[in-house]
Tab-separated table of C-alpha atoms and ligand atoms in Angstrom:
chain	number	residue	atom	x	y	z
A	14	UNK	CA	51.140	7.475	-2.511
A	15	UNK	CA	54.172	8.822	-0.546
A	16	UNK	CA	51.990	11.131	1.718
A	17	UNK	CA	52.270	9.174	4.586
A	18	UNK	CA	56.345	8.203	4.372
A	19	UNK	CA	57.028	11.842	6.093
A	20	UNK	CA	59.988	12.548	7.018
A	21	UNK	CA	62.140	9.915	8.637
A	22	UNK	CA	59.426	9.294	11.372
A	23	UNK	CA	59.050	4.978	12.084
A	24	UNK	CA	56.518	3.565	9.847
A	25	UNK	CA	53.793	1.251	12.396
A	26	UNK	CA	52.904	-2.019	10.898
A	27	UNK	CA	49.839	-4.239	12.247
A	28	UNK	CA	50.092	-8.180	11.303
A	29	UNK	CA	46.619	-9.384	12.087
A	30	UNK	CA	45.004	-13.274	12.521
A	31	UNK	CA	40.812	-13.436	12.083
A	32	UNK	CA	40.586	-9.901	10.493
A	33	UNK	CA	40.940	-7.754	13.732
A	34	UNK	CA	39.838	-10.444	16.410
A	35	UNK	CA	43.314	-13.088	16.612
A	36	UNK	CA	46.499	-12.415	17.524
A	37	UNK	CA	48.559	-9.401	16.070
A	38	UNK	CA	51.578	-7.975	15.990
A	39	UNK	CA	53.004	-4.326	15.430
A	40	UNK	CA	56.334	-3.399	14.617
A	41	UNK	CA	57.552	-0.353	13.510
A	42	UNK	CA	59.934	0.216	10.779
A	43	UNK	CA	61.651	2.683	8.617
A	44	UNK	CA	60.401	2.401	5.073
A	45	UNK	CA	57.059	1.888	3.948
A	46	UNK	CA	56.012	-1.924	3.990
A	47	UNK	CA	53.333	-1.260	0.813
A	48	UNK	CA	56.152	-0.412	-1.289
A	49	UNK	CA	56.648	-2.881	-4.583
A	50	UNK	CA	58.571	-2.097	-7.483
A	51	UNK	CA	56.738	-4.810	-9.882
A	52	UNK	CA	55.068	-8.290	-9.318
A	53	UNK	CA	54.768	-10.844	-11.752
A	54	UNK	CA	52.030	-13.616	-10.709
A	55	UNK	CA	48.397	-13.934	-9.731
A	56	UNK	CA	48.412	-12.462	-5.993
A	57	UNK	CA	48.130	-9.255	-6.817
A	58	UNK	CA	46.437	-6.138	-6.019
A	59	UNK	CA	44.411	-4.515	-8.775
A	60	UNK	CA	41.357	-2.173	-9.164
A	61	UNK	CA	38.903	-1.880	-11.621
A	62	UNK	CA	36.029	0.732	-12.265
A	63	UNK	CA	33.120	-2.050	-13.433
A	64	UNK	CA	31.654	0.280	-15.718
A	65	UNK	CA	34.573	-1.104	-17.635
A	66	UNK	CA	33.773	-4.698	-17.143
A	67	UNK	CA	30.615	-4.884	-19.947
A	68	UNK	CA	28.273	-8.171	-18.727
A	69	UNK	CA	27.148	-10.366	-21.515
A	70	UNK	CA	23.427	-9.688	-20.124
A	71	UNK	CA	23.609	-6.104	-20.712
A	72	UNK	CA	23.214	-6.858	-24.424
A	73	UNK	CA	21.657	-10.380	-24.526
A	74	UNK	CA	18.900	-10.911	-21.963
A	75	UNK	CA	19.131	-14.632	-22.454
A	76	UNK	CA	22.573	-14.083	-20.705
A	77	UNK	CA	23.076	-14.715	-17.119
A	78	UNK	CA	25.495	-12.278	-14.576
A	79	UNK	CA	29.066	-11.834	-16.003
A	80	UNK	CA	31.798	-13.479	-13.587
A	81	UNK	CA	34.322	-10.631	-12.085
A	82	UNK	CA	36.369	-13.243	-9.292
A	83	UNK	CA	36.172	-16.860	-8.370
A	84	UNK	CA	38.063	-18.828	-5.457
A	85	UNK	CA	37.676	-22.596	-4.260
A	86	UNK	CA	36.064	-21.578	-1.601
A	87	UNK	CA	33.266	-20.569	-3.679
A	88	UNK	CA	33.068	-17.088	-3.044
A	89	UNK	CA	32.620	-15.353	-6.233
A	90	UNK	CA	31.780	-11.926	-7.357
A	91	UNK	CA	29.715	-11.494	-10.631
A	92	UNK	CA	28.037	-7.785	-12.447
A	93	UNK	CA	24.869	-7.076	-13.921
A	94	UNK	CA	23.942	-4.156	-16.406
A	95	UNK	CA	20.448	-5.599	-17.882
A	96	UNK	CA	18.727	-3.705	-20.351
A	97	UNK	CA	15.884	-6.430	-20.239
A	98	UNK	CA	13.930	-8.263	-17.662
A	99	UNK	CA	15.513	-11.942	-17.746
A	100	UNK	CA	13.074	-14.278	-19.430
A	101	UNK	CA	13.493	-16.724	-16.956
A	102	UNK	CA	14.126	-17.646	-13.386
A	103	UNK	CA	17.301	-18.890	-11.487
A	104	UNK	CA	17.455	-21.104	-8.234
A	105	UNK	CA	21.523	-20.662	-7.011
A	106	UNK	CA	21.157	-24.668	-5.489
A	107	UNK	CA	24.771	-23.595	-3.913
A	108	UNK	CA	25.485	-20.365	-2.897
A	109	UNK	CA	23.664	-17.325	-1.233
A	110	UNK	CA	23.637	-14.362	-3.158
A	111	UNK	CA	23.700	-10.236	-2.074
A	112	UNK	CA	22.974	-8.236	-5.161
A	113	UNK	CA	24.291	-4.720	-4.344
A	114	UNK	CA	22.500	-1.771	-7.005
A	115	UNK	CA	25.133	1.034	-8.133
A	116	UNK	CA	22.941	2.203	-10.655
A	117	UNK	CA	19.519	1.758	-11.720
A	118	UNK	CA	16.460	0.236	-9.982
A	119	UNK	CA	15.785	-2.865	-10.356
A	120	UNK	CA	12.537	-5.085	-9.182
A	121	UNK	CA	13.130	-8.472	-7.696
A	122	UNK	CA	10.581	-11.614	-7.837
A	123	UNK	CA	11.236	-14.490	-6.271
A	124	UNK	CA	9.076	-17.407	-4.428
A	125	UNK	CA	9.315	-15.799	-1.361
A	126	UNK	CA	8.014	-12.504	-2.887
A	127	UNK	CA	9.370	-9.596	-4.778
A	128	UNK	CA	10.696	-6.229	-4.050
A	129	UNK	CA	12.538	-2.870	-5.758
A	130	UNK	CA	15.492	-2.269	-5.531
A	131	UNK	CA	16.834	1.227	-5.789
A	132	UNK	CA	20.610	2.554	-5.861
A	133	UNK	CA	22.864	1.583	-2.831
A	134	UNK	CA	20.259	-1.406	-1.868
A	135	UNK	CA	21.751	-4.648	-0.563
A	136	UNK	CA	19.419	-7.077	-2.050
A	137	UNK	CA	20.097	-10.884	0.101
A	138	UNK	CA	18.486	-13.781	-2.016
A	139	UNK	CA	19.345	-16.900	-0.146
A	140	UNK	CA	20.014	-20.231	-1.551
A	141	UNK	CA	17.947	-21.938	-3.536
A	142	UNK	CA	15.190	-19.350	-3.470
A	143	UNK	CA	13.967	-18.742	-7.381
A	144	UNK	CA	14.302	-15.463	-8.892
A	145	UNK	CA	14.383	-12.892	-11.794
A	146	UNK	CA	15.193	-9.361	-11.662
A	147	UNK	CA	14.959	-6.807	-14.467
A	148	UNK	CA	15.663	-2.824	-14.469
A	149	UNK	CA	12.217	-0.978	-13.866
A	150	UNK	CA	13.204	1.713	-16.140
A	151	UNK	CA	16.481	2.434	-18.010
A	152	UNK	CA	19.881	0.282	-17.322
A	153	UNK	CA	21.119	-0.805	-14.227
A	154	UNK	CA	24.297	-2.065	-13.094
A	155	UNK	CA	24.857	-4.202	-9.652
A	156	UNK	CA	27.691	-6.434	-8.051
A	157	UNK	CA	26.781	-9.593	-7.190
A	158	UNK	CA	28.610	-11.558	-4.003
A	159	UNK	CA	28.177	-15.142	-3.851
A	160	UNK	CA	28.354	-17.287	-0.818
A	161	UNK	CA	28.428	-21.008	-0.003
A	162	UNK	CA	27.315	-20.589	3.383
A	163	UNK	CA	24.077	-18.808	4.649
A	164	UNK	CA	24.111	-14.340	5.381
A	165	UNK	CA	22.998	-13.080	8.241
A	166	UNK	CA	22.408	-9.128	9.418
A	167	UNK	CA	25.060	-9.528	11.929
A	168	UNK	CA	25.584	-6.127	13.385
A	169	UNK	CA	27.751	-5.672	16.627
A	170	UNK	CA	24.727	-4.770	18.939
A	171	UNK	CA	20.639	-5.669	18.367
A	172	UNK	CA	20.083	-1.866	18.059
A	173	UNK	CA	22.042	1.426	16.355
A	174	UNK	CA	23.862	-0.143	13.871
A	175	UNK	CA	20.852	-1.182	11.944
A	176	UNK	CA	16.992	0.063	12.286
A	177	UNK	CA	15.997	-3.394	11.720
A	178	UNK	CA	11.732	-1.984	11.481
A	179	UNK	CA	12.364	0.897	9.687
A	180	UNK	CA	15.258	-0.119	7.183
A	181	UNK	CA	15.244	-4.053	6.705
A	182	UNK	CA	12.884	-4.225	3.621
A	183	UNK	CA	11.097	-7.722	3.327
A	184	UNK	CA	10.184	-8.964	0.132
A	185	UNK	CA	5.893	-8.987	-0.800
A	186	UNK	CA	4.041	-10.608	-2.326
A	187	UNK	CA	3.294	-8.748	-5.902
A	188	UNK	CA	0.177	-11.021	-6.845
A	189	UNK	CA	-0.194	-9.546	-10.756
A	190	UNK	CA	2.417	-12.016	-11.508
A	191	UNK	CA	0.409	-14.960	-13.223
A	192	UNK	CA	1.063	-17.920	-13.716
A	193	UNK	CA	1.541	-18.042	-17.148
A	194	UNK	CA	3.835	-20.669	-19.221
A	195	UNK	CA	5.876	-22.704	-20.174
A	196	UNK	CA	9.167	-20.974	-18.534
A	197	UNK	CA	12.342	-21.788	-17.910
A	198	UNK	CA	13.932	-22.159	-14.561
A	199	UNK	CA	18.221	-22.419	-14.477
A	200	UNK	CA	19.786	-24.336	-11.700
A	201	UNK	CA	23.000	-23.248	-10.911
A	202	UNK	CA	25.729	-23.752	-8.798
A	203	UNK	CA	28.563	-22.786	-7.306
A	204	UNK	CA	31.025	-23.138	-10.393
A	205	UNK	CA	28.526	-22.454	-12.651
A	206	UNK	CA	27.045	-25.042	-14.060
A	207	UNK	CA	23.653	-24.157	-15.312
A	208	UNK	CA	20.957	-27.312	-15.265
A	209	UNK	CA	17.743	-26.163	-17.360
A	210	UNK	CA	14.091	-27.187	-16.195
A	211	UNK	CA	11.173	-26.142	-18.510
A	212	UNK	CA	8.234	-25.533	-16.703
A	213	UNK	CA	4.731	-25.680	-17.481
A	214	UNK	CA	3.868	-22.732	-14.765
A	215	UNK	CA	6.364	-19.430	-13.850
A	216	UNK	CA	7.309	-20.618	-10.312
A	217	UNK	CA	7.054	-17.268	-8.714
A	218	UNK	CA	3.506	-16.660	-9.223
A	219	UNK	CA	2.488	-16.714	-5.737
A	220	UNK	CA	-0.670	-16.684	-3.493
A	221	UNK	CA	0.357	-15.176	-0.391
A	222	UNK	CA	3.105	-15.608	2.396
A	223	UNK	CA	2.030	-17.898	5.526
A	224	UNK	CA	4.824	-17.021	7.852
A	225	UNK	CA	5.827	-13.933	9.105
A	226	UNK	CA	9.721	-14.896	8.433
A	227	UNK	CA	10.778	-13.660	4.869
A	228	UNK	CA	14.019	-14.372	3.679
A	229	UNK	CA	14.421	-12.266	0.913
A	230	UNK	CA	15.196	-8.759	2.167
A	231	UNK	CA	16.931	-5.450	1.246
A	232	UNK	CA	18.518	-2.485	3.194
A	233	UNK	CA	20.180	0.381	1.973
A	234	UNK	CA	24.107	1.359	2.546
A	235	UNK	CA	23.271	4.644	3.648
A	236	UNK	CA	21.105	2.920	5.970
A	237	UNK	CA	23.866	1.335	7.998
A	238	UNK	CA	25.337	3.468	10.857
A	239	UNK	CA	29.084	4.117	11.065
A	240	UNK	CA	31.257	2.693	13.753
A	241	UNK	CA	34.409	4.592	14.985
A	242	UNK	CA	36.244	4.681	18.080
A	243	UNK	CA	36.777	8.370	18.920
A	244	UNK	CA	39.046	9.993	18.270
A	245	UNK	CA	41.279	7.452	16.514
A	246	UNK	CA	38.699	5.858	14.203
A	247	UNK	CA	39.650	1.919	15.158
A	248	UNK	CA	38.901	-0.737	12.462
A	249	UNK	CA	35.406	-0.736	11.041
A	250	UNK	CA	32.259	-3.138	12.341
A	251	UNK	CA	30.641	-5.597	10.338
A	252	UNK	CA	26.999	-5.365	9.542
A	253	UNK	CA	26.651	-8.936	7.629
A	254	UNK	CA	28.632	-12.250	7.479
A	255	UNK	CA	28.425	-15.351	6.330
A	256	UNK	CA	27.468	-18.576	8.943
A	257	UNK	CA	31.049	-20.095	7.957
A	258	UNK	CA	32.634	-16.460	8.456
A	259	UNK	CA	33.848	-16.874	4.648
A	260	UNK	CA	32.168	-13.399	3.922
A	261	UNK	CA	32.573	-10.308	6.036
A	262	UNK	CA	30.892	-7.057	5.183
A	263	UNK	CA	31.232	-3.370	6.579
A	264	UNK	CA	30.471	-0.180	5.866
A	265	UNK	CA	33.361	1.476	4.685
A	266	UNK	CA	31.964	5.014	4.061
A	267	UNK	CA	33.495	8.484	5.250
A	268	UNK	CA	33.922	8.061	8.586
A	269	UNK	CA	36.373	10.797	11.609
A	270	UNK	CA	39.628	8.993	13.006
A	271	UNK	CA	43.064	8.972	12.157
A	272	UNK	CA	44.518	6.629	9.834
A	273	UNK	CA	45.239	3.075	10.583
A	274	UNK	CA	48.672	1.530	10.259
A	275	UNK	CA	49.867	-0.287	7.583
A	276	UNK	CA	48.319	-4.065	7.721
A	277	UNK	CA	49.062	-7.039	6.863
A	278	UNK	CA	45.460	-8.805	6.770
A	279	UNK	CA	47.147	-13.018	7.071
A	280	UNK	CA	43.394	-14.789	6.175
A	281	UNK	CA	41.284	-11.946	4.687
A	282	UNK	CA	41.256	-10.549	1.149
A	283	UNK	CA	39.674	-7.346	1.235
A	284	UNK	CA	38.238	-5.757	-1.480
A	285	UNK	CA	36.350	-2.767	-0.973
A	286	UNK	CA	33.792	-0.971	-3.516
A	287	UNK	CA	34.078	2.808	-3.612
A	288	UNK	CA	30.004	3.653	-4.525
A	289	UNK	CA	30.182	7.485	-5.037
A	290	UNK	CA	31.953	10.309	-3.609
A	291	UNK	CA	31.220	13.717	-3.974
A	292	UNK	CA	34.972	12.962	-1.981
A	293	UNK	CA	37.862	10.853	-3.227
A	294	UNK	CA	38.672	7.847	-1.066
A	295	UNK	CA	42.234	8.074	-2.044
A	296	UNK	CA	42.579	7.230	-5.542
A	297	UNK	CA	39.263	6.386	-6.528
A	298	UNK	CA	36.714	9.041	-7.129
A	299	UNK	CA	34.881	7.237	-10.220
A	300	UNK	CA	32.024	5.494	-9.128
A	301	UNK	CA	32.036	1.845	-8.958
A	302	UNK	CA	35.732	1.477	-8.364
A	303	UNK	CA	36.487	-1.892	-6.790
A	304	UNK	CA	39.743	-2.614	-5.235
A	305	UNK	CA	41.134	-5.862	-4.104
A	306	UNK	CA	44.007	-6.399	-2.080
A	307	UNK	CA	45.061	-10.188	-1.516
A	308	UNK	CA	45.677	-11.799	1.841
A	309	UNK	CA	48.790	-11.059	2.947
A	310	UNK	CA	50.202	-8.041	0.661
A	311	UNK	CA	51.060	-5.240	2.675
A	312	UNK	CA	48.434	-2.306	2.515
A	313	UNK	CA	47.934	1.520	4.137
A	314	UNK	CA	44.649	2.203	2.364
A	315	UNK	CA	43.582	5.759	1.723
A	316	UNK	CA	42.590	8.234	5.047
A	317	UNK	CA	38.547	7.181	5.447
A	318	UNK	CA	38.234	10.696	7.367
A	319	UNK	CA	37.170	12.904	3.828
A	320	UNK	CA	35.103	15.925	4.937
A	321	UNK	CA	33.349	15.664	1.784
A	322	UNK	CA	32.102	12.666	2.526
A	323	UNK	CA	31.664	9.236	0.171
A	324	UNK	CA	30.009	5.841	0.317
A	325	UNK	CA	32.100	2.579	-0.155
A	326	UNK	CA	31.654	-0.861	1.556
A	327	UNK	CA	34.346	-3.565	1.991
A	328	UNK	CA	34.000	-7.268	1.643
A	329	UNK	CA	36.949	-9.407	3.819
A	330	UNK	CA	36.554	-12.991	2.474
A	331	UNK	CA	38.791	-16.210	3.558
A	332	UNK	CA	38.686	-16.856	-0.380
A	333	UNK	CA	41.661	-16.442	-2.012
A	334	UNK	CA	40.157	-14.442	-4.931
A	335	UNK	CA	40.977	-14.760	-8.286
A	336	UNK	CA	40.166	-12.650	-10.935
A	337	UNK	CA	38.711	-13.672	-14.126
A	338	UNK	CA	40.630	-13.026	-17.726
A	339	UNK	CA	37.626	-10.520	-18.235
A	340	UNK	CA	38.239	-8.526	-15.122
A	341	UNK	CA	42.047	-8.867	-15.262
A	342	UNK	CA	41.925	-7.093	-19.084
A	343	UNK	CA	39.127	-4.529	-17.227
A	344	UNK	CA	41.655	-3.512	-14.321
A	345	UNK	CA	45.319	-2.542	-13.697
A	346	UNK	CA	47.378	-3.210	-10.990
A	347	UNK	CA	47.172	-1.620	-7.837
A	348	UNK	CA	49.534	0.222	-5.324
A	349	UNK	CA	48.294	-0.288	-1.381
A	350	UNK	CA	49.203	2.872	0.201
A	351	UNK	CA	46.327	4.962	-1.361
A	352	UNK	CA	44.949	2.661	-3.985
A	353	UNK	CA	45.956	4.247	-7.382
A	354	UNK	CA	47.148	2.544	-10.443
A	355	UNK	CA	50.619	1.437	-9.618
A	356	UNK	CA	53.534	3.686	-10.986
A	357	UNK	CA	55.201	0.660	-12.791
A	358	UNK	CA	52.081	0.522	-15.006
A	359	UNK	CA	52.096	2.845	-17.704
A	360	UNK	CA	49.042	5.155	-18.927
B	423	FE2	FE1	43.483	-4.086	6.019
């Protein structure tokens, strides 16, 4: 972690307001601001590898997605690892949802159509649009964002970033599913709370789509076209947000470009979701390592520029995140200048 403290050389560090687009600040300094020698308390940084994190659906497919994070904004993050189809059908009344597939594939139906999902697929199921999802074959495993207000493909430009008619995937119709009953169908919402309908009909078994608008899309990570600012690299662009600007996603793959200062983010968590190498993004080189640095804690963050190349994607919320007892017994605490395990936690 001490890699980029050389020599007596002053240490720049970048305050920022609205992720990169406020007011900021830079100072320089002469010791190195992600430093900490303990913390006691919630605001924390800590990373977890979710393989860790075992989701009561993996063995019960009456079970619904496992909770990793909450926050009163109602942002949450939640895993997946079915073995099983789910037996019924879920309409999220309060939140949209992007299902992101680390391992597995994994087909979709919902009432505006269905789709498969394959490793590294965002999968965007607004609100209140019905679905089920089950693994096609083997297990699967996915991270789940929530959202109260509505995602958009927001990339900087209409073109480059995104190949919007070659790599936006819109749901189909899949007309083999019947509509046989009775079935179940779970309202929930943003805390939760599940409200149980039994219906006499499965709700997704559709006749055919009468617009040429479908909300229910997916696009892959590799997909999504790097941004840098040659040759110093320059913060990353986001691809998708949220209409309230709660949720901010980029594409935090290998990318060229020097290393940014150290940052203090003032109304962004950031937690960022190292997919697979074959390089090390700092200290995480297991797949499906997620990090999570709280608003406001100093942080360097590892070099993106790895010849090697890997895939990871970061998530800036306005949530303060919390996470849950589950995920706090699943990770350890975090240092900030290249995200390994802290040195004041043993093991
Ligand atoms: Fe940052």
């Amino acid at each position: 972690m001490s890699d980029n403290k050389n020599n007596n050389a002053p240490i720049m560090q970048l305050w920022t307001r609205e992720g990169f687009a406020g007011p900021l600040s830079l100072v320089s300094r002469s010791t190195y601001g992600p430093d900490f020698l303990s913390v006691q308390g919630p605001h924390a940084p800590r990373r977890c590898v979710i393989e860790g994190l075992v989701p009561q659906d993996q063995s019960d497919a009456d079970a619904l997605p496992s909770v990793v994070a909450t926050s009163k904004l109602g942002v949450r993050l939640l895993t997946s690892a079915r073995t099983q189809p789910m037996p019924f059908t879920v309409r999220n009344v309060e939140a949209d949802e992007l299902h992101f597939i680390q391992a597995g594939q994994v087909k979709f139906d919902t009432d505006a159509g269905s789709l498969i999902a394959d490793e590294g697929d965002f999968v965007c199921i607004p609100r209140s649009v019905a679905y089920r999802f089950g693994p096609t074959g083997g297990a699967m495993r996915s991270l789940i964002m929530e959202t109260p207000s509505a995602l958009n493909l927001t990339p900087p430009g209409p073109v480059g970033m995104i190949n919007f008619s070659r790599d936006v995937k819109l749901a189909a119709i899949d007309l083999d599913i019947v509509s046989t009953g009775p079935m179940s169908l779970l309202l929930k919402t943003a805390d939760g709370e599940i409200t149980r309908y039994m219906l006499a009909h499965d709700p997704l078994s559709l006749g055919g789509q009468m617009t040429s608008s479908v909300p229910v899309w997916k696009l892959n990570l590799s997909n999504i076209q790097l941004h840098a600012y040659e040759p110093h690299g320059g913060p990353p662009s986001m691809f998708l947000s949220s209409r309230d600007g709660e949720a901010l996603v980029f594409n935090l793959s290998a990318r060229s470009g020097g290393r940014p200062p150290v940052h203090v983010n003032a109304d962004f968590d950031e937690l960022v979701f190292y997919v697979r190498g074959p390089g090390a993004w700092g200290g995480c080189d297991e797949p499906g390592t997620l990090t999570w640095v709280p608003k406001g804690v100093p942080h360097h963050g590892p070099s993106e520029a790895v010849p090697e190349g890997y895939q990871a994607w970061l998530l800036e919320t306005r949530a303060t995140m919390r996470f849950t007892p589950e995920a706090l017994a699943a990770s350890e605490l975090m240092e900030t200048g290249n995200y390994f395990r802290h040195p004041s936690v043993s093991g």
